[in-house]
mmCIF file of C-alpha atoms in Angstrom:
data_model
loop_
_atom_site.group_PDB
_atom_site.id
_atom_site.type_symbol
_atom_site.label_atom_id
_atom_site.label_comp_id
_atom_site.label_asym_id
_atom_site.label_seq_id
_atom_site.Cartn_x
_atom_site.Cartn_y
_atom_site.Cartn_z
ATOM 1 C CA UNK A 1433 162.018 75.472 148.501
ATOM 2 C CA UNK A 1434 159.036 77.626 147.525
ATOM 3 C CA UNK A 1435 160.165 77.539 143.877
ATOM 4 C CA UNK A 1436 160.152 73.754 144.022
ATOM 5 C CA UNK A 1437 156.622 73.714 145.456
ATOM 6 C CA UNK A 1438 155.476 76.283 142.925
ATOM 7 C CA UNK A 1439 156.948 74.223 140.074
ATOM 8 C CA UNK A 1440 155.303 71.100 141.417
ATOM 9 C CA UNK A 1441 151.973 72.950 141.660
ATOM 10 C CA UNK A 1442 152.339 74.193 138.097
ATOM 11 C CA UNK A 1443 152.959 70.617 136.974
ATOM 12 C CA UNK A 1444 149.854 69.412 138.820
ATOM 13 C CA UNK A 1445 147.474 71.860 137.110
ATOM 14 C CA UNK A 1446 147.742 70.291 133.632
ATOM 15 C CA UNK A 1447 147.600 66.831 135.227
ATOM 16 C CA UNK A 1448 144.380 67.772 137.048
ATOM 17 C CA UNK A 1449 142.968 69.096 133.781
ATOM 18 C CA UNK A 1450 143.803 65.812 132.067
ATOM 19 C CA UNK A 1451 142.140 63.882 134.898
ATOM 20 C CA UNK A 1452 139.040 66.064 134.665
ATOM 21 C CA UNK A 1453 138.848 65.174 130.980
ATOM 22 C CA UNK A 1454 139.275 61.525 131.907
ATOM 23 C CA UNK A 1455 136.327 61.808 134.301
ATOM 24 C CA UNK A 1456 134.168 63.187 131.473
ATOM 25 C CA UNK A 1457 135.095 60.250 129.251
ATOM 26 C CA UNK A 1458 134.408 57.787 132.062
ATOM 27 C CA UNK A 1459 130.950 59.327 132.513
ATOM 28 C CA UNK A 1460 130.294 58.918 128.791
ATOM 29 C CA UNK A 1461 131.358 55.252 128.954
ATOM 30 C CA UNK A 1462 129.040 54.676 131.941
ATOM 31 C CA UNK A 1463 126.179 56.302 130.026
ATOM 32 C CA UNK A 1464 126.735 54.023 127.023
ATOM 33 C CA UNK A 1465 126.937 50.972 129.300
ATOM 34 C CA UNK A 1466 123.687 51.926 131.075
ATOM 35 C CA UNK A 1467 121.901 52.260 127.734
ATOM 36 C CA UNK A 1468 123.230 48.882 126.614
ATOM 37 C CA UNK A 1469 122.145 47.199 129.878
ATOM 38 C CA UNK A 1470 118.684 48.765 129.541
ATOM 39 C CA UNK A 1471 118.328 47.390 126.013
ATOM 40 C CA UNK A 1472 119.436 43.928 127.164
ATOM 41 C CA UNK A 1473 116.982 44.069 130.079
ATOM 42 C CA UNK A 1474 114.085 45.013 127.817
ATOM 43 C CA UNK A 1475 114.977 42.217 125.389
ATOM 44 C CA UNK A 1476 115.184 39.721 128.231
ATOM 45 C CA UNK A 1477 111.812 40.738 129.665
ATOM 46 C CA UNK A 1478 110.231 40.556 126.217
ATOM 47 C CA UNK A 1479 111.703 37.103 125.672
ATOM 48 C CA UNK A 1480 110.435 35.855 129.035
ATOM 49 C CA UNK A 1481 106.938 37.193 128.375
ATOM 50 C CA UNK A 1482 106.812 35.948 124.793
ATOM 51 C CA UNK A 1483 108.140 32.422 125.270
ATOM 52 C CA UNK A 1484 107.552 31.544 128.883
ATOM 53 C CA UNK A 1485 104.602 33.790 129.676
ATOM 54 C CA UNK A 1486 106.315 34.357 133.008
ATOM 55 C CA UNK A 1487 104.368 36.190 135.668
ATOM 56 C CA UNK A 1488 105.974 39.550 136.406
ATOM 57 C CA UNK A 1489 106.605 39.052 140.129
ATOM 58 C CA UNK A 1490 108.526 35.791 139.627
ATOM 59 C CA UNK A 1491 110.344 37.378 136.682
ATOM 60 C CA UNK A 1492 111.364 40.300 138.892
ATOM 61 C CA UNK A 1493 112.690 37.928 141.576
ATOM 62 C CA UNK A 1494 114.603 35.959 138.929
ATOM 63 C CA UNK A 1495 116.150 39.141 137.469
ATOM 64 C CA UNK A 1496 117.106 40.274 140.998
ATOM 65 C CA UNK A 1497 118.673 36.895 141.686
ATOM 66 C CA UNK A 1498 120.744 37.232 138.497
ATOM 67 C CA UNK A 1499 121.728 40.810 139.524
ATOM 68 C CA UNK A 1500 120.187 42.280 136.361
ATOM 69 C CA UNK A 1501 118.000 44.666 138.351
ATOM 70 C CA UNK A 1502 118.406 46.162 141.826
ATOM 71 C CA UNK A 1503 116.507 44.381 144.549
ATOM 72 C CA UNK A 1504 114.029 46.631 146.302
ATOM 73 C CA UNK A 1505 112.124 45.217 149.295
ATOM 74 C CA UNK A 1506 108.570 44.647 148.125
ATOM 75 C CA UNK A 1507 109.541 45.936 144.699
ATOM 76 C CA UNK A 1508 108.170 45.067 141.310
ATOM 77 C CA UNK A 1509 109.225 45.660 137.724
ATOM 78 C CA UNK A 1510 106.812 48.581 137.628
ATOM 79 C CA UNK A 1511 108.753 50.285 140.457
ATOM 80 C CA UNK A 1512 112.176 49.736 138.957
ATOM 81 C CA UNK A 1513 114.274 52.918 139.238
ATOM 82 C CA UNK A 1514 115.930 54.249 136.116
ATOM 83 C CA UNK A 1515 119.742 54.065 136.093
ATOM 84 C CA UNK A 1516 121.324 57.321 137.256
ATOM 85 C CA UNK A 1517 123.663 57.393 134.260
ATOM 86 C CA UNK A 1518 120.771 57.980 131.867
ATOM 87 C CA UNK A 1519 119.825 61.496 130.761
ATOM 88 C CA UNK A 1520 116.568 63.039 132.002
ATOM 89 C CA UNK A 1521 114.738 62.163 128.761
ATOM 90 C CA UNK A 1522 116.056 58.592 128.876
ATOM 91 C CA UNK A 1523 115.034 58.211 132.536
ATOM 92 C CA UNK A 1524 111.541 59.493 131.682
ATOM 93 C CA UNK A 1525 111.317 56.944 128.862
ATOM 94 C CA UNK A 1526 112.538 54.180 131.213
ATOM 95 C CA UNK A 1527 109.957 55.098 133.842
ATOM 96 C CA UNK A 1528 107.185 55.314 131.257
ATOM 97 C CA UNK A 1529 108.125 51.894 129.913
ATOM 98 C CA UNK A 1530 108.370 50.090 133.223
ATOM 99 C CA UNK A 1531 105.319 51.725 134.830
ATOM 100 C CA UNK A 1532 103.195 50.308 132.021
ATOM 101 C CA UNK A 1533 104.475 46.732 132.182
ATOM 102 C CA UNK A 1534 101.786 44.181 132.918
ATOM 103 C CA UNK A 1535 98.784 46.199 131.793
ATOM 104 C CA UNK A 1536 98.242 44.394 128.508
ATOM 105 C CA UNK A 1537 98.100 40.839 127.277
ATOM 106 C CA UNK A 1538 101.348 39.104 126.297
ATOM 107 C CA UNK A 1539 101.318 39.903 122.546
ATOM 108 C CA UNK A 1540 100.625 43.585 123.135
ATOM 109 C CA UNK A 1541 103.211 43.713 125.896
ATOM 110 C CA UNK A 1542 105.830 42.261 123.549
ATOM 111 C CA UNK A 1543 105.013 44.901 120.914
ATOM 112 C CA UNK A 1544 105.266 47.600 123.542
ATOM 113 C CA UNK A 1545 108.627 46.303 124.784
ATOM 114 C CA UNK A 1546 109.875 46.132 121.178
ATOM 115 C CA UNK A 1547 108.902 49.787 120.744
ATOM 116 C CA UNK A 1548 110.815 50.842 123.866
ATOM 117 C CA UNK A 1549 113.779 48.690 122.895
ATOM 118 C CA UNK A 1550 113.912 50.538 119.561
ATOM 119 C CA UNK A 1551 113.746 53.876 121.371
ATOM 120 C CA UNK A 1552 116.645 52.936 123.619
ATOM 121 C CA UNK A 1553 118.613 51.663 120.628
ATOM 122 C CA UNK A 1554 118.101 55.108 119.051
ATOM 123 C CA UNK A 1555 119.309 56.745 122.262
ATOM 124 C CA UNK A 1556 122.354 54.465 122.202
ATOM 125 C CA UNK A 1557 123.167 55.286 118.576
ATOM 126 C CA UNK A 1558 122.892 59.007 119.276
ATOM 127 C CA UNK A 1559 125.128 58.676 122.340
ATOM 128 C CA UNK A 1560 127.697 56.680 120.360
ATOM 129 C CA UNK A 1561 127.763 59.306 117.590
ATOM 130 C CA UNK A 1562 128.235 62.042 120.172
ATOM 131 C CA UNK A 1563 131.002 60.065 121.883
ATOM 132 C CA UNK A 1564 132.773 59.499 118.544
ATOM 133 C CA UNK A 1565 132.591 63.203 117.667
ATOM 134 C CA UNK A 1566 134.061 64.068 121.061
ATOM 135 C CA UNK A 1567 136.678 61.299 121.162
ATOM 136 C CA UNK A 1568 139.739 62.585 122.974
ATOM 137 C CA UNK A 1569 138.318 66.112 123.223
ATOM 138 C CA UNK A 1570 137.715 66.096 127.015
ATOM 139 C CA UNK A 1571 141.351 65.110 127.641
ATOM 140 C CA UNK A 1572 142.659 67.821 125.347
ATOM 141 C CA UNK A 1573 140.350 70.480 126.753
ATOM 142 C CA UNK A 1574 141.202 69.528 130.323
ATOM 143 C CA UNK A 1575 144.914 69.583 129.565
ATOM 144 C CA UNK A 1576 144.595 72.933 127.782
ATOM 145 C CA UNK A 1577 142.643 74.388 130.711
ATOM 146 C CA UNK A 1578 145.252 73.131 133.154
ATOM 147 C CA UNK A 1579 148.047 74.589 131.029
ATOM 148 C CA UNK A 1580 146.283 77.957 130.896
ATOM 149 C CA UNK A 1581 145.982 78.005 134.681
ATOM 150 C CA UNK A 1582 149.643 77.067 134.997
ATOM 151 C CA UNK A 1583 150.590 79.908 132.646
ATOM 152 C CA UNK A 1584 148.509 82.340 134.684
ATOM 153 C CA UNK A 1585 150.387 81.368 137.839
ATOM 154 C CA UNK A 1586 153.830 81.723 136.224
#
């Protein structure tokens, strides 16, 4: 009976390693998605300011209603929290961008939003290159780590 449990445990170690690698890839996918959503949000805000000259409070309420931004009681676009999936540098850029919204006239604001959109597009391209270089690597490393542990327990 103990040999059966030991064999089952040895089988589970590589599986757990594979799943750990899967978690790393899922985190990478969430990071890429957060960057893409940030770019789309910046483009949308720029479009609303450029064409509709929307006031920021009504724009914030509209974006909350469409579930594009989290609704914070008494919140504004300037208080918008950065997505957790972003890196520290990306969160700092997000905060810098959104804290400054509404402090310039429409044309300057559009230029500013275009600048931040370009920065986030650069972040996205870098993240995609990194993800392509590491494609499949987390699974293989997790599986190899699990196999090594299984061999140690043999």
